[in-house]
Tab-separated table of C-alpha atoms and ligand atoms in Angstrom:
chain	number	residue	atom	x	y	z
A	23	MET	CA	115.690	177.733	103.527
A	24	MET	CA	113.386	180.105	101.863
A	25	ARG	CA	114.292	183.675	102.958
A	26	ARG	CA	111.330	185.905	101.837
A	27	SER	CA	112.464	189.342	100.164
A	28	LEU	CA	112.569	192.037	101.293
A	29	ILE	CA	112.548	195.659	99.120
A	30	ALA	CA	112.820	198.981	101.282
A	31	GLY	CA	112.215	202.297	99.709
A	32	ASN	CA	114.879	204.688	101.275
A	33	TRP	CA	113.759	208.781	100.967
A	34	LYS	CA	117.312	209.642	102.551
A	35	MET	CA	115.983	213.947	102.351
A	36	ASN	CA	113.549	213.940	100.512
A	37	GLY	CA	109.532	214.500	100.543
A	38	ASP	CA	107.024	216.320	102.084
A	39	ARG	CA	103.588	215.252	103.291
A	40	ALA	CA	101.470	216.255	100.048
A	41	MET	CA	103.978	213.398	98.474
A	42	THR	CA	103.726	211.346	101.284
A	43	ALA	CA	99.813	210.820	101.235
A	44	GLN	CA	100.296	209.983	97.005
A	45	TRP	CA	102.899	207.528	97.246
A	46	CYS	CA	101.196	205.737	99.517
A	47	ALA	CA	97.877	205.472	98.326
A	48	ARG	CA	98.957	204.876	95.046
A	49	VAL	CA	101.490	201.649	96.831
A	50	ALA	CA	98.675	200.505	98.902
A	51	ARG	CA	96.435	200.222	96.065
A	52	GLU	CA	98.619	198.449	94.355
A	53	LEU	CA	99.636	196.187	96.901
A	54	GLY	CA	96.885	195.523	97.736
A	55	ARG	CA	95.257	196.394	101.529
A	56	GLU	CA	94.911	192.954	103.602
A	57	TYR	CA	96.822	192.968	106.385
A	58	ALA	CA	98.700	189.558	107.302
A	59	ALA	CA	98.147	188.094	110.512
A	60	ASP	CA	101.840	187.692	111.743
A	61	GLY	CA	102.222	191.275	110.913
A	62	VAL	CA	105.304	191.238	108.850
A	63	GLY	CA	103.592	192.902	105.888
A	64	LYS	CA	102.411	189.345	103.488
A	65	VAL	CA	100.716	190.925	100.582
A	66	ALA	CA	97.103	190.187	100.531
A	67	ALA	CA	94.884	188.946	97.825
A	68	ALA	CA	94.695	191.012	95.436
A	69	GLY	CA	91.127	191.584	95.420
A	70	GLY	CA	89.762	195.290	94.979
A	71	VAL	CA	92.840	196.007	92.440
A	72	ALA	CA	90.688	197.062	89.401
A	73	ASP	CA	93.998	198.706	87.526
A	74	ALA	CA	96.427	197.085	85.389
A	75	GLY	CA	99.021	197.261	87.796
A	76	GLY	CA	98.013	194.831	90.077
A	77	ALA	CA	99.236	192.610	87.614
A	78	TYR	CA	103.012	193.120	90.048
A	79	PHE	CA	101.250	190.654	92.425
A	80	ALA	CA	98.486	188.746	90.558
A	81	ASN	CA	99.995	185.733	92.876
A	82	ALA	CA	100.842	187.611	95.695
A	83	ASN	CA	98.970	186.527	98.218
A	84	ASP	CA	101.449	183.276	98.487
A	85	ASP	CA	104.169	182.843	100.654
A	86	ASP	CA	106.889	184.029	97.386
A	87	ALA	CA	105.447	187.671	98.253
A	88	ALA	CA	108.013	190.371	98.957
A	89	GLU	CA	107.913	192.256	101.922
A	90	ILE	CA	107.795	196.308	100.591
A	91	ALA	CA	109.148	198.886	103.589
A	92	VAL	CA	109.757	202.346	103.103
A	93	CYS	CA	111.597	204.432	105.544
A	94	PRO	CA	110.626	208.443	104.764
A	95	PRO	CA	112.105	211.157	106.666
A	96	HIS	CA	111.231	211.486	110.740
A	97	ILE	CA	108.763	213.844	110.198
A	98	LEU	CA	106.802	211.414	108.176
A	99	ILE	CA	106.597	208.664	109.659
A	100	SER	CA	103.839	209.022	111.396
A	101	ALA	CA	101.892	210.054	107.613
A	102	ALA	CA	103.184	207.429	106.230
A	103	VAL	CA	102.463	205.391	109.139
A	104	ASP	CA	98.357	206.423	108.764
A	105	ALA	CA	98.108	206.043	105.182
A	106	LEU	CA	99.787	202.844	104.730
A	107	ALA	CA	97.791	201.893	107.662
A	108	GLY	CA	96.525	197.870	107.610
A	109	SER	CA	98.395	197.951	104.130
A	110	CYS	CA	100.967	195.591	103.613
A	111	VAL	CA	103.693	197.951	103.509
A	112	GLY	CA	105.542	198.675	106.102
A	113	VAL	CA	107.446	201.867	107.098
A	114	GLY	CA	111.316	202.717	108.667
A	115	ALA	CA	113.767	204.738	109.595
A	116	GLN	CA	116.464	206.311	108.874
A	117	ASP	CA	118.726	206.124	111.559
A	118	LEU	CA	118.078	206.363	115.422
A	119	ASP	CA	119.836	207.291	118.710
A	120	ALA	CA	121.384	204.810	120.142
A	121	ASN	CA	120.752	205.721	123.927
A	122	GLU	CA	116.698	204.649	125.290
A	123	SER	CA	116.418	208.422	126.170
A	124	GLY	CA	117.663	211.216	127.931
A	125	ALA	CA	119.268	214.465	127.350
A	126	PHE	CA	119.826	213.966	123.403
A	127	THR	CA	118.921	217.118	121.895
A	128	GLY	CA	117.505	216.526	118.075
A	129	GLN	CA	117.698	212.615	117.917
A	130	THR	CA	115.077	209.472	118.103
A	131	SER	CA	115.507	206.856	119.805
A	132	ALA	CA	113.967	202.902	119.495
A	133	ARG	CA	111.564	202.633	120.758
A	134	MET	CA	109.233	206.804	119.790
A	135	LEU	CA	110.204	204.546	116.605
A	136	ALA	CA	108.367	201.725	117.565
A	137	ASP	CA	105.649	203.435	119.033
A	138	GLY	CA	105.136	205.500	116.036
A	139	GLY	CA	104.494	202.228	113.958
A	140	CYS	CA	108.377	201.634	112.470
A	141	ARG	CA	108.492	198.508	112.387
A	142	TYR	CA	112.658	199.113	110.946
A	143	VAL	CA	115.361	200.924	111.181
A	144	ILE	CA	118.162	201.244	108.353
A	145	VAL	CA	121.514	201.796	110.788
A	146	GLY	CA	125.163	203.231	109.223
A	147	HIS	CA	125.075	203.933	105.912
A	148	SER	CA	127.586	205.133	104.185
A	149	GLU	CA	126.562	208.559	103.736
A	150	ARG	CA	126.053	208.862	107.835
A	151	ARG	CA	129.358	206.759	107.951
A	152	ALA	CA	130.878	209.837	105.637
A	153	LEU	CA	128.904	212.591	106.890
A	154	TYR	CA	127.500	211.920	110.541
A	155	HIS	CA	131.155	210.223	111.890
A	156	GLU	CA	129.228	207.075	112.006
A	157	SER	CA	131.839	204.179	113.495
A	158	ASP	CA	131.071	200.448	113.532
A	159	GLN	CA	130.719	200.198	116.709
A	160	SER	CA	127.932	202.905	116.485
A	161	ALA	CA	126.797	201.094	114.088
A	162	ALA	CA	126.619	198.354	115.734
A	163	GLN	CA	124.736	200.047	119.091
A	164	LYS	CA	122.194	201.607	116.859
A	165	ALA	CA	120.826	197.887	115.812
A	166	HIS	CA	121.397	196.573	119.166
A	167	THR	CA	119.165	198.591	120.514
A	168	ALA	CA	116.822	198.811	118.309
A	169	ARG	CA	116.627	195.377	118.102
A	170	ALA	CA	115.994	195.316	121.736
A	171	ALA	CA	113.304	197.627	121.044
A	172	GLY	CA	111.389	195.274	118.328
A	173	LEU	CA	112.829	197.187	115.600
A	174	CYS	CA	114.174	195.353	112.470
A	175	ALA	CA	118.058	196.977	112.195
A	176	ILE	CA	118.801	197.314	108.513
A	177	LEU	CA	122.734	197.242	108.553
A	178	CYS	CA	124.220	199.128	105.855
A	179	VAL	CA	128.233	197.901	104.946
A	180	GLY	CA	129.627	198.573	101.465
A	181	GLU	CA	133.437	199.820	100.464
A	182	THR	CA	134.410	203.633	97.988
A	183	ARG	CA	135.367	202.405	94.841
A	184	ALA	CA	139.167	203.652	96.875
A	185	GLU	CA	139.075	200.556	98.669
A	186	ARG	CA	137.875	198.278	96.398
A	187	ASP	CA	140.073	199.315	93.595
A	188	ALA	CA	142.334	198.478	96.199
A	189	GLY	CA	141.575	195.114	96.455
A	190	ASP	CA	139.920	195.623	100.234
A	191	THR	CA	136.133	195.407	99.669
A	192	GLU	CA	136.558	192.159	101.683
A	193	LYS	CA	138.159	193.812	104.403
A	194	VAL	CA	136.197	196.219	105.022
A	195	LEU	CA	132.501	194.748	104.421
A	196	ALA	CA	134.201	192.299	107.585
A	197	ARG	CA	134.919	195.148	109.858
A	198	GLN	CA	131.991	196.687	109.142
A	199	LEU	CA	129.759	193.513	110.006
A	200	ASP	CA	131.521	191.952	112.640
A	201	ALA	CA	130.474	194.407	114.763
A	202	PHE	CA	126.805	194.176	113.776
A	203	LEU	CA	127.192	190.570	114.011
A	204	ASP	CA	127.699	190.665	118.440
A	205	ALA	CA	124.300	192.074	118.097
A	206	LEU	CA	122.695	189.251	115.858
A	207	CYS	CA	123.755	186.292	117.176
A	208	GLY	CA	124.219	187.217	120.959
A	209	ASP	CA	122.123	185.254	123.150
A	210	ALA	CA	121.119	187.216	125.979
A	211	PRO	CA	117.666	187.095	127.419
A	212	GLY	CA	115.350	188.331	125.345
A	213	TYR	CA	117.664	188.051	122.333
A	214	SER	CA	115.778	184.899	120.523
A	215	ALA	CA	112.347	187.288	120.386
A	216	ALA	CA	114.092	190.215	118.557
A	217	PRO	CA	113.230	190.389	114.968
A	218	ALA	CA	115.969	189.100	113.044
A	219	GLY	CA	118.059	192.071	111.553
A	220	VAL	CA	118.637	192.101	108.326
A	221	VAL	CA	121.756	193.428	105.933
A	222	ALA	CA	122.372	195.916	103.083
A	223	TYR	CA	125.117	195.267	100.888
A	224	GLU	CA	125.698	199.181	99.162
A	225	PRO	CA	128.804	200.080	97.365
A	226	VAL	CA	129.433	202.838	97.989
A	227	TRP	CA	129.985	203.934	94.711
A	228	ALA	CA	127.017	202.712	93.076
A	229	ILE	CA	124.761	205.109	95.181
A	230	GLY	CA	123.622	207.790	93.194
A	231	SER	CA	125.359	206.885	90.439
A	232	GLY	CA	123.201	205.246	87.853
A	233	ARG	CA	125.323	202.293	87.531
A	234	ALA	CA	124.865	199.411	89.668
A	235	ALA	CA	126.868	197.068	90.953
A	236	THR	CA	127.090	194.187	88.119
A	237	PRO	CA	124.596	191.273	89.830
A	238	GLN	CA	128.035	189.051	89.803
A	239	GLN	CA	130.003	191.898	91.976
A	240	ALA	CA	126.876	192.189	93.913
A	241	GLN	CA	126.871	188.419	94.414
A	242	ALA	CA	129.961	187.778	95.168
A	243	ALA	CA	130.207	190.111	98.353
A	244	HIS	CA	126.041	188.714	98.906
A	245	HIS	CA	128.125	185.581	99.652
A	246	PHE	CA	131.184	186.198	101.592
A	247	LEU	CA	128.950	188.807	103.449
A	248	ARG	CA	127.103	185.361	104.233
A	249	ALA	CA	129.667	182.718	104.946
A	250	ARG	CA	130.852	185.520	107.592
A	251	ILE	CA	127.716	185.447	109.422
A	252	ALA	CA	128.100	181.691	109.027
A	253	ALA	CA	131.116	181.334	111.105
A	254	ARG	CA	129.200	182.423	113.867
A	255	ASP	CA	126.312	180.811	113.141
A	256	ALA	CA	124.794	178.768	110.417
A	257	ARG	CA	121.466	179.336	111.468
A	258	VAL	CA	121.406	183.001	111.467
A	259	ALA	CA	123.487	183.460	108.122
A	260	ALA	CA	121.022	180.720	106.435
A	261	GLN	CA	117.812	183.065	107.376
A	262	CYS	CA	119.221	186.821	107.431
A	263	ARG	CA	118.467	188.437	104.362
A	264	ILE	CA	120.908	190.378	102.850
A	265	LEU	CA	119.970	192.870	100.232
A	266	TYR	CA	121.845	194.857	97.594
A	267	GLY	CA	121.046	197.802	97.936
A	268	GLY	CA	122.810	200.725	95.107
A	269	SER	CA	121.230	201.887	91.476
A	270	VAL	CA	118.393	199.497	91.650
A	271	SER	CA	116.035	200.246	89.100
A	272	GLY	CA	113.380	198.638	86.935
A	273	GLY	CA	115.869	197.460	83.953
A	274	ASN	CA	118.475	195.972	86.967
A	275	ALA	CA	116.292	194.723	89.455
A	276	ALA	CA	115.422	191.343	88.482
A	277	GLU	CA	118.671	190.174	87.474
A	278	LEU	CA	120.092	191.185	89.974
A	279	LEU	CA	117.101	189.814	92.653
A	280	ALA	CA	117.848	186.099	90.194
A	281	GLN	CA	121.306	185.757	93.077
A	282	PRO	CA	121.046	183.551	95.161
A	283	ASP	CA	122.646	185.479	98.052
A	284	ILE	CA	120.629	188.803	97.264
A	285	ASP	CA	117.217	188.504	99.311
A	286	GLY	CA	115.457	192.218	97.931
A	287	ALA	CA	117.064	195.883	97.714
A	288	LEU	CA	117.481	198.776	99.199
A	289	VAL	CA	116.210	201.392	96.936
A	290	GLY	CA	117.293	205.004	96.768
A	291	GLY	CA	116.254	206.945	94.001
A	292	ALA	CA	113.296	205.151	92.401
A	293	SER	CA	111.692	204.386	95.358
A	294	LEU	CA	110.803	208.124	95.286
A	295	LYS	CA	108.383	207.430	92.320
A	296	ALA	CA	105.681	204.885	93.057
A	297	ASP	CA	105.485	203.474	89.889
A	298	ASP	CA	109.305	203.019	90.085
A	299	PHE	CA	108.712	201.113	92.989
A	300	LEU	CA	106.058	198.613	92.175
A	301	ALA	CA	107.725	198.206	89.540
A	302	ILE	CA	110.996	196.398	91.707
A	303	CYS	CA	108.700	195.456	94.018
A	304	GLY	CA	107.202	193.030	90.984
A	305	ALA	CA	110.343	192.068	89.591
A	306	ALA	CA	110.972	190.011	93.114
A	307	SER	CA	107.101	188.283	93.739
B	21	13P	P1	120.361	205.243	94.893
B	21	13P	O1	119.317	203.780	95.028
B	21	13P	O2	119.963	206.830	94.761
B	21	13P	O3	121.765	204.705	94.373
B	21	13P	O4	120.360	204.854	96.430
B	21	13P	C1	121.014	203.026	97.743
B	21	13P	C2	120.799	204.261	98.633
B	21	13P	O5	121.550	204.578	99.122
B	21	13P	C3	119.309	203.171	99.735
B	21	13P	O6	119.985	203.027	101.089
């Protein structure tokens, strides 16, 4: 089956209101403003796109068009949602709390994110695992809560350089993925209506390094992840989008996205500049 590409920007702890306004105006103008009735961000006919960059999406009103999302810091989400209203670009968050509400100072719930206009949320990013002690179980719990609130959870998995060198890549990916699969393949009542989950393979050694995994390295990891999902549920495996993340740029996006099991990209540094991000979106359409 055809999986629709997803290109998502993760701004991490970068940006401010002025940057958000400029970025959103530029990206919305470039990608067209019509919003598909199915709510998944289909890029509409590029009517009104007068400048040269419109060529990125010259044929964008067909089903080949990529789904596009941006995940700013929490404080900038509402500005992004307002600035991107009516555009094809969805907004997501970079983290959430697994609890529904209550005495959790500083935290943000899935319902708050959905209420604030988010459609996506990243969980288990390697920076949260390394710096804030995120476990496989808490990432999975967050994904579960996110999906129950109608958000698309993007679970990040990926090995460190030391783990790769020790030959442990698949062991690490399997461990990180398995808890999530309980949430993804679970059949609790109402779950069929939950948005499909997304997995992002982000080798820690490639993140922020300027050196992405080779398309072959990435494809091997993606293939492994899809096979592991298939062992649980072949239908979920066929539908689940697996994004690559780690130094994706306008220069390497096309060859990464050409791999059969790479269904999009989670873009850090290169998502901060609208033009760089648009070049990656262009490579996906
Ligand atoms: P870079 O694209 O800056 O390597 O970051 C990748 C990433 O961590 C996205 O979540």
